[in-house]
JSON list of N, CA and C in Angstrom, two decimals:
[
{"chain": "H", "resi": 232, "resn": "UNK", "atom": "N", "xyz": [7.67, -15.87, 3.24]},
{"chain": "H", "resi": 232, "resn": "UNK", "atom": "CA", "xyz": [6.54, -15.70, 2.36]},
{"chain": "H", "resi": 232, "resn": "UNK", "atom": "C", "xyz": [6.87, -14.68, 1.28]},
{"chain": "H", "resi": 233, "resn": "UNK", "atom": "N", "xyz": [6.50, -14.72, 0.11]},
{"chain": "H", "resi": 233, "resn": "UNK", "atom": "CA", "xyz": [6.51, -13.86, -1.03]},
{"chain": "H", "resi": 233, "resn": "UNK", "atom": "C", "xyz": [5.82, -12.51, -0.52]},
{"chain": "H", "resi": 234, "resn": "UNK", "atom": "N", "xyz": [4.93, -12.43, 0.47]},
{"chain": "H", "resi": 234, "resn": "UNK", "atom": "CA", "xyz": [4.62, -11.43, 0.30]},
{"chain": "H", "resi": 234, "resn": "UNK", "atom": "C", "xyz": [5.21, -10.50, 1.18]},
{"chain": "H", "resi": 235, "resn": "UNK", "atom": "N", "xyz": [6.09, -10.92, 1.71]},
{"chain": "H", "resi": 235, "resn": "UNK", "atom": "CA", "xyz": [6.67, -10.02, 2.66]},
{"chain": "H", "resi": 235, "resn": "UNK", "atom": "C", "xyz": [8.13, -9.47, 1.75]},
{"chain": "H", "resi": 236, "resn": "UNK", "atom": "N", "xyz": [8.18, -9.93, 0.64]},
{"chain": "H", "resi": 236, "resn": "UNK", "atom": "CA", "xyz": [9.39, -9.32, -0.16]},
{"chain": "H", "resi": 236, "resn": "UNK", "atom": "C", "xyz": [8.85, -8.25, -1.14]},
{"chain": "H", "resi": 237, "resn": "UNK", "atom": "N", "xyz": [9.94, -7.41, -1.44]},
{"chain": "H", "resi": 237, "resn": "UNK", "atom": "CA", "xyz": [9.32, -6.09, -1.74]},
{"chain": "H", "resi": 237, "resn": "UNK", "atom": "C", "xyz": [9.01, -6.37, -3.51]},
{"chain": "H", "resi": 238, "resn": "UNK", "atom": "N", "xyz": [8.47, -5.63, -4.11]},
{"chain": "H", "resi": 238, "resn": "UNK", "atom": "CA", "xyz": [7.78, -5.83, -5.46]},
{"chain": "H", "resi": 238, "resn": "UNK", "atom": "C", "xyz": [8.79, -4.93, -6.42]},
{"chain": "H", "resi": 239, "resn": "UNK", "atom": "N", "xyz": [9.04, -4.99, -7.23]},
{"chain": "H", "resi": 239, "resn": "UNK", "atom": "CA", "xyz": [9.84, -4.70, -8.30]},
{"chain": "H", "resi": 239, "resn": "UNK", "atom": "C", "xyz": [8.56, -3.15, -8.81]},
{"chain": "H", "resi": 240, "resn": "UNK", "atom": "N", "xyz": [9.30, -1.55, -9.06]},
{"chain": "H", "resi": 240, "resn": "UNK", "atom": "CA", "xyz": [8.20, -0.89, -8.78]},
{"chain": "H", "resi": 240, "resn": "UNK", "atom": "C", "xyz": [8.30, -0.56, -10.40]},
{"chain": "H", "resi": 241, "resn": "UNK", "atom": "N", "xyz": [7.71, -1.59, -11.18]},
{"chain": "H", "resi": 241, "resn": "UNK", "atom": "CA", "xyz": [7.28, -1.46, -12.53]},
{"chain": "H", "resi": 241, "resn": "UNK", "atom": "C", "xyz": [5.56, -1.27, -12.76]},
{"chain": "H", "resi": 242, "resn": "UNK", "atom": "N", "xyz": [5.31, -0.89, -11.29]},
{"chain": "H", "resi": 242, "resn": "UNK", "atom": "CA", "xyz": [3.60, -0.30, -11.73]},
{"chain": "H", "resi": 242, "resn": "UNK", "atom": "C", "xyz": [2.99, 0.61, -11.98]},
{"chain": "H", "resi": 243, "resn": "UNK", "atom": "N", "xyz": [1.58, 0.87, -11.94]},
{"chain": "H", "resi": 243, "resn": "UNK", "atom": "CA", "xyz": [1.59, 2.29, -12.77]},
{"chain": "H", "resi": 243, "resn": "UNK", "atom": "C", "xyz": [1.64, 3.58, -11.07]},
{"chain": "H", "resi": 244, "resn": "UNK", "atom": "N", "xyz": [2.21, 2.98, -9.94]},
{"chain": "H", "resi": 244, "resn": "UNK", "atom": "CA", "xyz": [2.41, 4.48, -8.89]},
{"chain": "H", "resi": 244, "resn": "UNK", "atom": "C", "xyz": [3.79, 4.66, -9.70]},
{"chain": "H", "resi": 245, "resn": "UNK", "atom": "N", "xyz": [4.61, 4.00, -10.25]},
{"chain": "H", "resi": 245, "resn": "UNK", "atom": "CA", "xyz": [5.92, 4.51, -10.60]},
{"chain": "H", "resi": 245, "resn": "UNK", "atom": "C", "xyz": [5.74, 5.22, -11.37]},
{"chain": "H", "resi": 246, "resn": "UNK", "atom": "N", "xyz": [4.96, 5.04, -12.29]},
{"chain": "H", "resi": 246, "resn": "UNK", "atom": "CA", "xyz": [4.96, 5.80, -13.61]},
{"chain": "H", "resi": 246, "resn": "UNK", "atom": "C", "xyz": [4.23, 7.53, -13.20]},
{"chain": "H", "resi": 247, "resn": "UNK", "atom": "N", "xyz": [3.14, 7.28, -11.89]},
{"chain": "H", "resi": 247, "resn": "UNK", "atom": "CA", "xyz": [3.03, 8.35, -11.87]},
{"chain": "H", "resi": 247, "resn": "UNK", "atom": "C", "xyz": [4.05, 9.27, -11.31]},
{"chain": "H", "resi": 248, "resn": "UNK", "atom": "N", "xyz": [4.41, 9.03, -10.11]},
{"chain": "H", "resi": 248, "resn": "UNK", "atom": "CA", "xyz": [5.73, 9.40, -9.74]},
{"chain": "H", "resi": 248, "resn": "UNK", "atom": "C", "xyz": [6.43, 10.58, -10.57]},
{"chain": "H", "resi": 249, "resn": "UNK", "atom": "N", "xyz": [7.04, 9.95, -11.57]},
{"chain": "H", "resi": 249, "resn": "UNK", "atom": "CA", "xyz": [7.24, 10.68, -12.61]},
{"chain": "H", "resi": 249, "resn": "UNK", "atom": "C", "xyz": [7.11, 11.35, -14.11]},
{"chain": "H", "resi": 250, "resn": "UNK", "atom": "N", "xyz": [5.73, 11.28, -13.89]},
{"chain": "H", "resi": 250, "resn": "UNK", "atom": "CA", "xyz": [5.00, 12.05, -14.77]},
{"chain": "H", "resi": 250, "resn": "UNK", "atom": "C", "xyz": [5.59, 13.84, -14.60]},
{"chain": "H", "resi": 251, "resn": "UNK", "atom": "N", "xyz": [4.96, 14.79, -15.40]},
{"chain": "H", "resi": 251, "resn": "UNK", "atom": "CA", "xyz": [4.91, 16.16, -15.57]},
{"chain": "H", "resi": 251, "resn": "UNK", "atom": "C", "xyz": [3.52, 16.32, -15.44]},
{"chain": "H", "resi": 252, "resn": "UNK", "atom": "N", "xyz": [3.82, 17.13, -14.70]},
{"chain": "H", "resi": 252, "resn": "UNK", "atom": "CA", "xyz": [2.08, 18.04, -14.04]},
{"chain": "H", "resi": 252, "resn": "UNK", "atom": "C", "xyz": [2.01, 19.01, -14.61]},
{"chain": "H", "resi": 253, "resn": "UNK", "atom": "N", "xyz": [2.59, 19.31, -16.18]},
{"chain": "H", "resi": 253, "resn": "UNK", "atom": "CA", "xyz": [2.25, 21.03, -15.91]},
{"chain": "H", "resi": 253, "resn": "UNK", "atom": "C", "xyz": [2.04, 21.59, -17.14]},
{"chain": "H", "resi": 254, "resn": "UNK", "atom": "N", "xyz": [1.49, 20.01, -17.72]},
{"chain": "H", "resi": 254, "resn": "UNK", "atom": "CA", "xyz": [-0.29, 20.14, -18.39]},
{"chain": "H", "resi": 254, "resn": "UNK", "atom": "C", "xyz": [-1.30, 20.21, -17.76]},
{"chain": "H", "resi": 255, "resn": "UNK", "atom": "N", "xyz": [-1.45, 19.55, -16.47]},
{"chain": "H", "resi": 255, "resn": "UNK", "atom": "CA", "xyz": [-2.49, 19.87, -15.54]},
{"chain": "H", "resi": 255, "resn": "UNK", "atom": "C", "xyz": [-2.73, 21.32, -15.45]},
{"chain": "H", "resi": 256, "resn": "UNK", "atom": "N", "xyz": [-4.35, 21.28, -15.12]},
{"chain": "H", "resi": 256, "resn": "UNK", "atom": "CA", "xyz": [-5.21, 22.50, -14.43]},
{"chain": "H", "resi": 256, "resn": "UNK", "atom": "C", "xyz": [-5.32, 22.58, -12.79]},
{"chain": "H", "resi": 257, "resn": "UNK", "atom": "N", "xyz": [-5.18, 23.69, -12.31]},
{"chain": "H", "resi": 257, "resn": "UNK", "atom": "CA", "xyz": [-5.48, 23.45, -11.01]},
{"chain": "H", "resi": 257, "resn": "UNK", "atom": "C", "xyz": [-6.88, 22.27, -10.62]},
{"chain": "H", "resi": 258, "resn": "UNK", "atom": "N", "xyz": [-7.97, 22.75, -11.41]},
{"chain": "H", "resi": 258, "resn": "UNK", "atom": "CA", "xyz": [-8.74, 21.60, -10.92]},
{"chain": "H", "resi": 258, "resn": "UNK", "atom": "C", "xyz": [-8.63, 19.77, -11.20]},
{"chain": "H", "resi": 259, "resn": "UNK", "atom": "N", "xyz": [-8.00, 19.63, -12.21]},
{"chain": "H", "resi": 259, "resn": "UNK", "atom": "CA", "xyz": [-7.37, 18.90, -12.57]},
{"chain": "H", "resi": 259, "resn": "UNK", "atom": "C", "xyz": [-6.39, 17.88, -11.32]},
{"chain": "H", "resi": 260, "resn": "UNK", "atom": "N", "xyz": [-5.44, 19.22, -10.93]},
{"chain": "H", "resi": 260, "resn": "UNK", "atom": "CA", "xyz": [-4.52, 18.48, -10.11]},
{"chain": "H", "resi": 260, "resn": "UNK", "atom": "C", "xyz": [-4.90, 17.92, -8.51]},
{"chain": "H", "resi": 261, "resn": "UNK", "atom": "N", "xyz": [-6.30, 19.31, -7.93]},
{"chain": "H", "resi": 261, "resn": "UNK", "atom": "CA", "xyz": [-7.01, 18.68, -7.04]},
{"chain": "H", "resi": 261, "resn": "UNK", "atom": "C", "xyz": [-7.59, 17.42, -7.31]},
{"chain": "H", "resi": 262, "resn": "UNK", "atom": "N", "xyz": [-8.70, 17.23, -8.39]},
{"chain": "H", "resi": 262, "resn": "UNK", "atom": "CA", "xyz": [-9.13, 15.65, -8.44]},
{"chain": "H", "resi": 262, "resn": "UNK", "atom": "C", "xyz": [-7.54, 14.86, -8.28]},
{"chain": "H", "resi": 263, "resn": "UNK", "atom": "N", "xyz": [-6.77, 14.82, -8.92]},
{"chain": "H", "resi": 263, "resn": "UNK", "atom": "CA", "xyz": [-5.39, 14.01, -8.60]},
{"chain": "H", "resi": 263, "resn": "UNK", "atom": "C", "xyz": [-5.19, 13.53, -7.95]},
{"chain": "H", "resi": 264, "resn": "UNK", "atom": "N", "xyz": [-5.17, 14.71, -6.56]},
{"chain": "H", "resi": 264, "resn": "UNK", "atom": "CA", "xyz": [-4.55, 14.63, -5.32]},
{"chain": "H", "resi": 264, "resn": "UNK", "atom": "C", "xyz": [-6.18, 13.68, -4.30]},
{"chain": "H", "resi": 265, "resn": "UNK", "atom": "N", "xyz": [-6.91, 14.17, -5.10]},
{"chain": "H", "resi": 265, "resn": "UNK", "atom": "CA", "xyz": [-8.07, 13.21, -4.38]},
{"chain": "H", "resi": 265, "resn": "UNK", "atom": "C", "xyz": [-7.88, 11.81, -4.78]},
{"chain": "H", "resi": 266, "resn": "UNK", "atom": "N", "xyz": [-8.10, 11.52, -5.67]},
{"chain": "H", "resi": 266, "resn": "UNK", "atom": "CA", "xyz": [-8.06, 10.03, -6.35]},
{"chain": "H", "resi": 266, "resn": "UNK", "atom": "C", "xyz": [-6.72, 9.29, -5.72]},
{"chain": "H", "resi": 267, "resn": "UNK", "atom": "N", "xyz": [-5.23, 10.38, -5.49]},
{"chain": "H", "resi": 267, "resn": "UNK", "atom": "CA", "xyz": [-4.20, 9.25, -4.98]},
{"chain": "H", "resi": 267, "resn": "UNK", "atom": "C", "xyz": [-4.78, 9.71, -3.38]},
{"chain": "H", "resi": 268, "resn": "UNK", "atom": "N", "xyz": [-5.27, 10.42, -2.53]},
{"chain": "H", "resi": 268, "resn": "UNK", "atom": "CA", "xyz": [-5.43, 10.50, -1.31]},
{"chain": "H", "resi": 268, "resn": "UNK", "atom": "C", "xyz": [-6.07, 9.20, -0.57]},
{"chain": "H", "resi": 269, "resn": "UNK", "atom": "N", "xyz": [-7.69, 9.11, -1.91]},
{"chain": "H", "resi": 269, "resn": "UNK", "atom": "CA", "xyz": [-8.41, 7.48, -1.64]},
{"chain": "H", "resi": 269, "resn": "UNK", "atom": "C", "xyz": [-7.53, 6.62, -2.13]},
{"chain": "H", "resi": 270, "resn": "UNK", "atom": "N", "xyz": [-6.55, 6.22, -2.72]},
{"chain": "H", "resi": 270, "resn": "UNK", "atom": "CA", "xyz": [-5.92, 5.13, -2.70]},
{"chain": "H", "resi": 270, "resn": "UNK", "atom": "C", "xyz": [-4.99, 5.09, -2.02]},
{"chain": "H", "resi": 271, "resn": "UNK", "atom": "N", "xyz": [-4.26, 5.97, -1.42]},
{"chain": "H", "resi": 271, "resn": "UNK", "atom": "CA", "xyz": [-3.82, 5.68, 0.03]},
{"chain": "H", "resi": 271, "resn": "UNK", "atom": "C", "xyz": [-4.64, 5.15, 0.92]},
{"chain": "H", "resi": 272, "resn": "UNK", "atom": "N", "xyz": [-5.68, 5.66, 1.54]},
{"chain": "H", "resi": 272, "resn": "UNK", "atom": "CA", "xyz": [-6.28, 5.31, 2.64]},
{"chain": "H", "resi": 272, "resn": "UNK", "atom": "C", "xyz": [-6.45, 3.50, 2.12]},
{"chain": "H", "resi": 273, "resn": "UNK", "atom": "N", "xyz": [-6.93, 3.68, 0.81]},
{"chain": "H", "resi": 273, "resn": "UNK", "atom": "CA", "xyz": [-6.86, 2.03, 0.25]},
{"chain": "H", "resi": 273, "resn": "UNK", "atom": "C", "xyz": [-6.01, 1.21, 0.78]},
{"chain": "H", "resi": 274, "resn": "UNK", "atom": "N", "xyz": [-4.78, 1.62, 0.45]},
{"chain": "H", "resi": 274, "resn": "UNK", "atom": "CA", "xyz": [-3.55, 0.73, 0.65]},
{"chain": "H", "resi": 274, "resn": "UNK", "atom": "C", "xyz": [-3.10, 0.94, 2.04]},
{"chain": "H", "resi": 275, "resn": "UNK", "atom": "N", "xyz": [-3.83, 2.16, 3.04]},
{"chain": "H", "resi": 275, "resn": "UNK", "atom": "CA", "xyz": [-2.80, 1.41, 4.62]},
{"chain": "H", "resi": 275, "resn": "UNK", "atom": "C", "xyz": [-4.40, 0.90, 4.69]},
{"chain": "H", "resi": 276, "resn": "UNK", "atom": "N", "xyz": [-5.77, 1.10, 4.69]},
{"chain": "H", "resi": 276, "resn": "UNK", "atom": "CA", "xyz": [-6.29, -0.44, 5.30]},
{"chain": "H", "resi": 276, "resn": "UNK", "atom": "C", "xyz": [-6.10, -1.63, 4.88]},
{"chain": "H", "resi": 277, "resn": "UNK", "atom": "N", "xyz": [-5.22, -2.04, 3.61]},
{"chain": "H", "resi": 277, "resn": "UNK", "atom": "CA", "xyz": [-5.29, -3.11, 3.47]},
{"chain": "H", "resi": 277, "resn": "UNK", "atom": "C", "xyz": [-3.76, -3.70, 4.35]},
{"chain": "H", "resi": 278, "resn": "UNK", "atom": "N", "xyz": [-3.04, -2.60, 4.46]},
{"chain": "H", "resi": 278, "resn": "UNK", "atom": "CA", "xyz": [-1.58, -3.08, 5.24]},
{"chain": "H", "resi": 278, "resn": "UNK", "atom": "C", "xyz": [-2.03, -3.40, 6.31]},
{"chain": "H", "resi": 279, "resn": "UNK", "atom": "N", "xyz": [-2.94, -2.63, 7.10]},
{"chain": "H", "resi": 279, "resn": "UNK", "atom": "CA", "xyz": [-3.61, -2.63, 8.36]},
{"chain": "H", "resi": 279, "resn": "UNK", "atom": "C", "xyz": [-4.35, -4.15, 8.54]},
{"chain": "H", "resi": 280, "resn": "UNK", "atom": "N", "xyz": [-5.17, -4.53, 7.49]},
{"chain": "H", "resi": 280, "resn": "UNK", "atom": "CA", "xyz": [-5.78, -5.88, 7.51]},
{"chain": "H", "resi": 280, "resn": "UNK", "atom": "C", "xyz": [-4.70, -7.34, 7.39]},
{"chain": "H", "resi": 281, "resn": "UNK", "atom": "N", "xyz": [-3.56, -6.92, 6.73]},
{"chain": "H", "resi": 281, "resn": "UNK", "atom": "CA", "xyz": [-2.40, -8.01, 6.37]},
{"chain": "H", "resi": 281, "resn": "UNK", "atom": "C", "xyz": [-1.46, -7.97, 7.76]},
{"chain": "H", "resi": 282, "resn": "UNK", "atom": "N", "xyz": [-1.66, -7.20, 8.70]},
{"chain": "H", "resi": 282, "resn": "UNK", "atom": "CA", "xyz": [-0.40, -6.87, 9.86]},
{"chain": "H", "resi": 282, "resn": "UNK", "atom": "C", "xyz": [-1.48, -7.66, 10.92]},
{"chain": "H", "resi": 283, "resn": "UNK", "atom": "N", "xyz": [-2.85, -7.24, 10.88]},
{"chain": "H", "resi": 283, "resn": "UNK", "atom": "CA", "xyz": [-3.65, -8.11, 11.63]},
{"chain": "H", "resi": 283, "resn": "UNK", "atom": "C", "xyz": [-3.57, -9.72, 12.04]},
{"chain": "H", "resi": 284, "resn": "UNK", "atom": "N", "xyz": [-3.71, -10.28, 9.93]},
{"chain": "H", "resi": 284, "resn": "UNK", "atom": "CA", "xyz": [-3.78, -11.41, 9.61]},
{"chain": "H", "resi": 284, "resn": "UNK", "atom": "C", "xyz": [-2.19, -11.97, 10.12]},
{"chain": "H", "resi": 285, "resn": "UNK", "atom": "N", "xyz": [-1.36, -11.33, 9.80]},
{"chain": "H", "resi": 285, "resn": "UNK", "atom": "CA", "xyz": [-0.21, -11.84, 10.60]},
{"chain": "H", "resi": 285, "resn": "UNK", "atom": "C", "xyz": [0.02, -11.84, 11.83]},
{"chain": "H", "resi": 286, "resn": "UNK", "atom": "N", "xyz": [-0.33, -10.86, 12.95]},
{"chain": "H", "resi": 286, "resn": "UNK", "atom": "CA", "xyz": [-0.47, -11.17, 13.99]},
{"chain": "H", "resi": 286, "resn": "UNK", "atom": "C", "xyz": [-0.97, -12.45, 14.61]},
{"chain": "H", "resi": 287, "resn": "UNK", "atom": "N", "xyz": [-2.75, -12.57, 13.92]},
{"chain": "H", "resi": 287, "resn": "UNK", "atom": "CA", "xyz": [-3.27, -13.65, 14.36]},
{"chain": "H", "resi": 287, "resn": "UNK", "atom": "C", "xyz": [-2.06, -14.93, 13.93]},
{"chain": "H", "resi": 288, "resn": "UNK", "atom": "N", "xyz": [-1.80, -15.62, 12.54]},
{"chain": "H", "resi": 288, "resn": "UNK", "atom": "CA", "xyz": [-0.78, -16.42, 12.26]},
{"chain": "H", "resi": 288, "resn": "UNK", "atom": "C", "xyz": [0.29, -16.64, 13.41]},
{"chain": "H", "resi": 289, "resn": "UNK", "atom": "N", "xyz": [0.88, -15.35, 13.80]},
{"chain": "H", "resi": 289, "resn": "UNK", "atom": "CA", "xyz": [2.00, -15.55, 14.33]},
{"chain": "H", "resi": 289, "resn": "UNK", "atom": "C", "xyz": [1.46, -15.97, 15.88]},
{"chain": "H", "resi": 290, "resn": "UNK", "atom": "N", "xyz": [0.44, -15.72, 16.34]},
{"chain": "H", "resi": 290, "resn": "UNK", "atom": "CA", "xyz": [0.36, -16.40, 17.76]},
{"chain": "H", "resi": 290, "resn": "UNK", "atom": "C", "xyz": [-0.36, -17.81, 17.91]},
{"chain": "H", "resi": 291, "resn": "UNK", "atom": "N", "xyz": [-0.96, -17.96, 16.54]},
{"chain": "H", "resi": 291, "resn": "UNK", "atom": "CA", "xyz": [-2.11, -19.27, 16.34]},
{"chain": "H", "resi": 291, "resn": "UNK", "atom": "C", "xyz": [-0.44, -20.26, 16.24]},
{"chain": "H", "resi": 292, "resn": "UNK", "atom": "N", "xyz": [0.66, -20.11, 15.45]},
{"chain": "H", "resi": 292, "resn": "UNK", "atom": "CA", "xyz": [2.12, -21.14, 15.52]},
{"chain": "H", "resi": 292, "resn": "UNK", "atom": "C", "xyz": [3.28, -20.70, 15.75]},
{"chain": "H", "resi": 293, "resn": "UNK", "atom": "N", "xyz": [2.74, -19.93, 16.94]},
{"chain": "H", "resi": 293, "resn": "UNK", "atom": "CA", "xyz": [3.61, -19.62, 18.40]},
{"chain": "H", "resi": 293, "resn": "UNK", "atom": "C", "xyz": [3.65, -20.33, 18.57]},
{"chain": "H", "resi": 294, "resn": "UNK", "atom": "N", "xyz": [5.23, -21.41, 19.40]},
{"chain": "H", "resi": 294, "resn": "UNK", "atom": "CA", "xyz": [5.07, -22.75, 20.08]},
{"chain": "H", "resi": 294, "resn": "UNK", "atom": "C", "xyz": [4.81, -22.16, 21.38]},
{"chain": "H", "resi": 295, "resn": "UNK", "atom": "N", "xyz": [4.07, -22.97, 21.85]},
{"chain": "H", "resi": 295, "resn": "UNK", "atom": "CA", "xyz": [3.20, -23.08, 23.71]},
{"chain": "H", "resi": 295, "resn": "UNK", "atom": "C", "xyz": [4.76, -22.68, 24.34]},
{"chain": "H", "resi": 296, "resn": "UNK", "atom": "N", "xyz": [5.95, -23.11, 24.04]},
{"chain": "H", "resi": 296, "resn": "UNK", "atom": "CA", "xyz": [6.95, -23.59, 25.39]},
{"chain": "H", "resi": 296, "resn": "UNK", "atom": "C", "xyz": [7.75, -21.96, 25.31]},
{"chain": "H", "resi": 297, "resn": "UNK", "atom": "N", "xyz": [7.38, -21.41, 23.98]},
{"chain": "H", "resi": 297, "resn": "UNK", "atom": "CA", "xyz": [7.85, -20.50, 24.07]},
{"chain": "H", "resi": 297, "resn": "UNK", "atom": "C", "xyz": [7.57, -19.15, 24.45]},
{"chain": "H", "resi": 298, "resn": "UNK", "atom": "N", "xyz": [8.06, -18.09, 24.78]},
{"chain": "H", "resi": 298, "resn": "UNK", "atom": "CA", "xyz": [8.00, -16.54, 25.74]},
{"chain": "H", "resi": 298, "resn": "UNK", "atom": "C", "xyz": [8.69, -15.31, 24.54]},
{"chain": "H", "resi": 299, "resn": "UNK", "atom": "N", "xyz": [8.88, -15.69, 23.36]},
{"chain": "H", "resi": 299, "resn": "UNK", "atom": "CA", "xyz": [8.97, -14.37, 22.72]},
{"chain": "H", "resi": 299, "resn": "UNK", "atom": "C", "xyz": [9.72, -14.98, 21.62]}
]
């Protein structure tokens, strides 16, 4: 499946990555660290929901005759 191959990291986490912080304000860099903190939690429930959906897949065309 396509989605199990990794993505080419031309998005904007790359770009933040390497940004310079030091135009930032301390309060500044807290909201930051908040805004990428909720999009983490974003992105492992959605890993969490896709590892699910594959689980189910993988035992719904499990063949019967088989043990692992």
């Amino acid at each position: 499946m396509d989605d199990d191959l990794p993505r080419r990291r031309s998005d904007a986490a790359a770009g933040l990555a390497g940004e310079s912080l030091d135009s930032y304000s301390q309060d500044e860099l807290m909201e930051r660290v908040a805004l990428l903190e909720a999009e983490i939690a974003r992105v492992k429930a959605q890993h969490a929901k896709a590892a699910d959906h594959r689980k189910l897949a993988d035992s719904l065309f499990k063949s019967k005759g088989s043990d692992g």
